[in-house]
């Protein structure tokens, strides 16, 4: 029986090659699209879930009120780890983590590497397995280092790295005591190497253990002992900062590893989502794309019902039950799904490289994993059952008496299931089109926002090696050589905020007010180099004004929040009560997110720490010429280190990567959705034209024009698209309004977006349907009426 069903199924498919091809193509593209999204979703959901202690692994967080809002953040004081291990018996292990960036020298090789400083517990807390070395002892000594496998290969080639020596920053020598497997792409950690925390204490001049509970500058991770719950530990650790300092308004809590990636967004001190919103969105898109592909199958199968009505009638007369007919039709859909699945797998494999570039992932198809084949087979069967369910029930319900008497006729109801399915398809497609346009509009709106500084030809480089010692010589020579028009050193790049504090006070500040300020340090020449605009006062200039060692500038937002009517000349006190004099007010500029309002900022004069040199390239030379001159200057005074310039406009552009990625993905899947929908529309139009071929012949004989016939065949489909548009407008408006709410600096939804979507959808639909309508209208009526 199975063999007979398979043979009949195959004959039916071959008998209608055109419709079979459309069904297979639609399902294949839909399955491939859904599979790509699901691969991405699986990767996101699995972030840091692979650690064997993931159910006991937590990140320490702070919670406090600033600027009238309750904020949460995951940088903590350095001494917190020691207290957690000593005073809280619920804690099993603890480690601090902070960034490290050094020049590695091995023989003639000089490579700049990015890593982390960690405590010795790190390698036994996290499941980053060592290929060589002992996880418990690899970081126990200050001059030990653990490399990732690819880093070891870059430094030592195919030689065994264990026991080898690496020179760091031309100062210290480290011994390789461990080689780690390269990090998986589904972890929050990104490092080439690990260094012991003792070395961080040494180079930062903090002694064996910093005791400053007011400086939140490291990440602290812990594992709790088995059986200790999150709520119980939170009740114990809440006051840890209060009990060790005079800071009385910070609560401490833990954030579990299973929520790091997906639930990292906090509002008013409560967890409100995060990446899970994007995951949910694209999961829904995957489900709808697959559903749309299945709807194509349903529509084409039921549209051809008259062709198969007699087959069903005869089978029922000779004894076939409804269940056996359902099984046959389901078998046909599963066979098509199987063929489509094979093609979909090929499409996924061919497109993975480009998809990985787009999503910045390293996704792959795990062919050797039996679980993958089990899931993929289930995916194929599910798709086949979903696509074949309605046609199987519909076709198997025909009454044999009506069919064989010739009185059976498919009713052309106003609201048939087929029309509802077509409307459903295009509703989703139009929602995606509208959403894509609005995402791009929001992205353009933010990218075109006035930054407040001149990005063009503005370059920065980190102060590594001998740069700090030779800064004055480098600054002067950059200008005299013609490489740069202006130079300044700062605490951070102009596109980032590396420091903030709530420890400023000023005349008129209310007791108990806690306002957080971004802090930016400069040695002078800040305004000219960055291209900022002075609103009041002047720039900091330590050469011309020696007293500017305690000078500050404020941005407009800071002046507003401080309530200063005449800010220049006012005295502001910092935490240690040092008097700082306001010498200037600068126009607000975008330091962090371009989607948020500019935060209040204090720009300080010469301070104890600088990390970055900014310089404005000479407008009279090409960029390449200026950089070549600048490289010569840096090589002269910092010969051990490579010259690594960063363009500010490129760094600023990276702030839009997430939105660009979402927009591109939305565009891609909107296009695929429209393609699949149009594929089904094309099939229905083809079948309709075939069914009405004699009617068309008669109309042409009676004088109907090609345009009139084409319009007659197309208008029903366009009505359905119009209904879909009417439904999609309020849905898309609501969804995108909710999405835009997360941006303070956002675009307003314009009417033209909906008009553009309507015109685009209508045009695509007309082109799809009219190809078959025009073909039918141009056919010779003699051929279509010959049998009459």
Tab-separated table of C-alpha atoms in Angstrom, residues 464-625:
chain	number	residue	atom	x	y	z
A	464	UNK	CA	51.083	52.927	24.600
A	465	UNK	CA	54.744	52.385	25.443
A	466	UNK	CA	56.838	55.556	25.431
A	467	UNK	CA	54.108	57.863	24.139
A	468	UNK	CA	53.243	59.258	27.555
A	469	UNK	CA	56.885	60.062	28.360
A	470	UNK	CA	57.496	61.646	24.944
A	471	UNK	CA	54.079	63.272	24.545
A	472	UNK	CA	55.296	66.893	24.336
A	473	UNK	CA	57.865	65.992	21.667
A	474	UNK	CA	55.271	63.982	19.712
A	475	UNK	CA	52.675	66.762	19.917
A	476	UNK	CA	55.107	69.444	18.713
A	477	UNK	CA	56.495	67.349	15.882
A	478	UNK	CA	53.051	66.291	14.640
A	479	UNK	CA	52.270	69.987	14.142
A	480	UNK	CA	55.656	71.139	12.816
A	481	UNK	CA	55.889	68.228	10.369
A	482	UNK	CA	52.556	69.197	8.875
A	483	UNK	CA	50.876	65.914	9.801
A	484	UNK	CA	48.373	67.545	12.164
A	485	UNK	CA	46.705	70.909	12.611
A	486	UNK	CA	46.014	70.398	16.323
A	487	UNK	CA	46.759	67.810	19.022
A	488	UNK	CA	45.354	67.026	22.454
A	489	UNK	CA	45.572	64.136	24.889
A	490	UNK	CA	42.441	62.909	26.632
A	491	UNK	CA	41.193	60.275	29.049
A	492	UNK	CA	39.086	58.515	26.394
A	493	UNK	CA	38.173	58.664	22.703
A	494	UNK	CA	35.720	61.429	21.813
A	495	UNK	CA	33.178	58.740	20.847
A	496	UNK	CA	33.183	57.015	24.241
A	497	UNK	CA	32.774	57.722	27.933
A	498	UNK	CA	35.266	55.850	30.088
A	499	UNK	CA	34.646	57.668	33.338
A	500	UNK	CA	31.780	59.138	35.306
A	501	UNK	CA	31.136	60.304	38.849
A	502	UNK	CA	28.367	61.660	41.072
A	503	UNK	CA	30.873	63.293	43.427
A	504	UNK	CA	30.663	66.922	42.270
A	505	UNK	CA	29.060	69.698	44.319
A	506	UNK	CA	28.384	73.352	43.485
A	507	UNK	CA	26.605	76.416	44.863
A	508	UNK	CA	22.888	75.718	45.059
A	509	UNK	CA	23.114	71.945	44.940
A	510	UNK	CA	20.413	70.405	47.099
A	511	UNK	CA	21.478	68.135	49.919
A	512	UNK	CA	21.002	64.524	48.921
A	513	UNK	CA	20.873	65.167	45.153
A	514	UNK	CA	22.800	62.462	43.300
A	515	UNK	CA	23.624	63.501	39.740
A	516	UNK	CA	25.987	61.517	37.580
A	517	UNK	CA	28.397	63.359	35.253
A	518	UNK	CA	30.506	62.061	32.414
A	519	UNK	CA	34.120	63.049	33.075
A	520	UNK	CA	36.581	63.854	30.310
A	521	UNK	CA	40.202	64.879	30.882
A	522	UNK	CA	42.288	67.012	28.513
A	523	UNK	CA	45.663	68.742	28.623
A	524	UNK	CA	44.414	71.675	26.508
A	525	UNK	CA	43.781	72.577	22.871
A	526	UNK	CA	40.619	70.488	23.198
A	527	UNK	CA	38.236	72.819	21.363
A	528	UNK	CA	40.444	73.321	18.299
A	529	UNK	CA	41.331	69.660	17.914
A	530	UNK	CA	37.775	68.344	18.265
A	531	UNK	CA	36.100	71.189	16.390
A	532	UNK	CA	33.803	71.979	19.316
A	533	UNK	CA	31.916	75.223	19.762
A	534	UNK	CA	32.536	77.440	22.804
A	535	UNK	CA	29.331	79.092	24.028
A	536	UNK	CA	30.844	81.021	26.906
A	537	UNK	CA	34.368	81.534	28.260
A	538	UNK	CA	37.388	79.811	26.767
A	539	UNK	CA	39.248	76.537	26.290
A	540	UNK	CA	41.553	75.066	28.921
A	541	UNK	CA	45.156	76.129	28.208
A	542	UNK	CA	47.772	75.125	30.791
A	543	UNK	CA	50.564	76.845	28.839
A	544	UNK	CA	48.916	80.259	28.728
A	545	UNK	CA	47.116	79.909	32.077
A	546	UNK	CA	49.172	77.898	34.606
A	547	UNK	CA	46.200	77.938	36.990
A	548	UNK	CA	44.233	75.779	34.548
A	549	UNK	CA	45.522	72.670	36.313
A	550	UNK	CA	42.277	73.015	38.305
A	551	UNK	CA	40.159	74.396	35.457
A	552	UNK	CA	37.063	72.707	34.061
A	553	UNK	CA	34.634	73.235	31.202
A	554	UNK	CA	30.953	72.263	31.323
A	555	UNK	CA	28.641	71.262	28.515
A	556	UNK	CA	25.190	72.814	28.147
A	557	UNK	CA	23.504	69.837	29.807
A	558	UNK	CA	25.740	70.234	32.895
A	559	UNK	CA	24.987	73.956	33.159
A	560	UNK	CA	21.274	73.199	32.964
A	561	UNK	CA	21.297	70.436	35.583
A	562	UNK	CA	23.447	72.544	37.930
A	563	UNK	CA	21.145	75.519	37.497
A	564	UNK	CA	24.060	77.937	36.940
A	565	UNK	CA	23.005	81.253	35.398
A	566	UNK	CA	26.560	82.612	34.993
A	567	UNK	CA	28.715	79.458	35.006
A	568	UNK	CA	32.100	80.952	34.014
A	569	UNK	CA	34.063	81.696	37.162
A	570	UNK	CA	31.905	79.456	39.385
A	571	UNK	CA	33.629	77.058	41.785
A	572	UNK	CA	32.784	73.338	41.652
A	573	UNK	CA	34.065	70.908	44.287
A	574	UNK	CA	35.036	67.357	43.453
A	575	UNK	CA	34.946	64.432	45.878
A	576	UNK	CA	38.109	65.316	47.769
A	577	UNK	CA	36.930	68.944	48.004
A	578	UNK	CA	39.446	70.242	45.456
A	579	UNK	CA	38.220	73.559	44.084
A	580	UNK	CA	37.680	73.510	40.328
A	581	UNK	CA	37.056	76.712	38.405
A	582	UNK	CA	34.694	76.815	35.424
A	583	UNK	CA	36.505	78.574	32.560
A	584	UNK	CA	34.211	77.704	29.674
A	585	UNK	CA	30.949	76.218	28.447
A	586	UNK	CA	30.884	74.054	25.323
A	587	UNK	CA	27.948	73.238	23.106
A	588	UNK	CA	26.572	69.745	23.785
A	589	UNK	CA	28.223	66.993	21.736
A	590	UNK	CA	27.354	63.303	21.396
A	591	UNK	CA	29.742	61.272	23.526
A	592	UNK	CA	27.894	57.978	23.881
A	593	UNK	CA	24.642	56.785	22.297
A	594	UNK	CA	23.422	58.912	19.374
A	595	UNK	CA	19.881	57.803	20.240
A	596	UNK	CA	19.873	59.311	23.744
A	597	UNK	CA	19.897	62.895	25.033
A	598	UNK	CA	23.360	64.323	25.712
A	599	UNK	CA	24.360	63.674	29.309
A	600	UNK	CA	25.854	66.307	31.611
A	601	UNK	CA	29.652	66.433	31.340
A	602	UNK	CA	32.632	67.934	33.139
A	603	UNK	CA	35.790	68.419	31.049
A	604	UNK	CA	38.772	68.631	33.411
A	605	UNK	CA	42.205	70.102	32.892
A	606	UNK	CA	45.472	68.157	33.320
A	607	UNK	CA	44.892	65.179	35.602
A	608	UNK	CA	46.688	62.052	36.704
A	609	UNK	CA	45.572	59.842	33.839
A	610	UNK	CA	45.426	60.054	30.072
A	611	UNK	CA	44.821	57.196	27.649
A	612	UNK	CA	44.404	58.686	24.190
A	613	UNK	CA	45.969	61.206	21.798
A	614	UNK	CA	43.622	62.928	19.362
A	615	UNK	CA	44.972	64.863	16.399
A	616	UNK	CA	43.317	66.697	13.532
A	617	UNK	CA	44.942	65.838	10.211
A	618	UNK	CA	46.244	68.666	8.053
A	619	UNK	CA	43.602	69.783	5.534
A	620	UNK	CA	46.326	70.809	3.064
A	621	UNK	CA	47.565	67.228	2.683
A	622	UNK	CA	45.802	64.042	1.684
A	623	UNK	CA	44.826	61.660	4.459
A	624	UNK	CA	47.435	59.156	3.297
A	625	UNK	CA	50.204	61.798	3.331
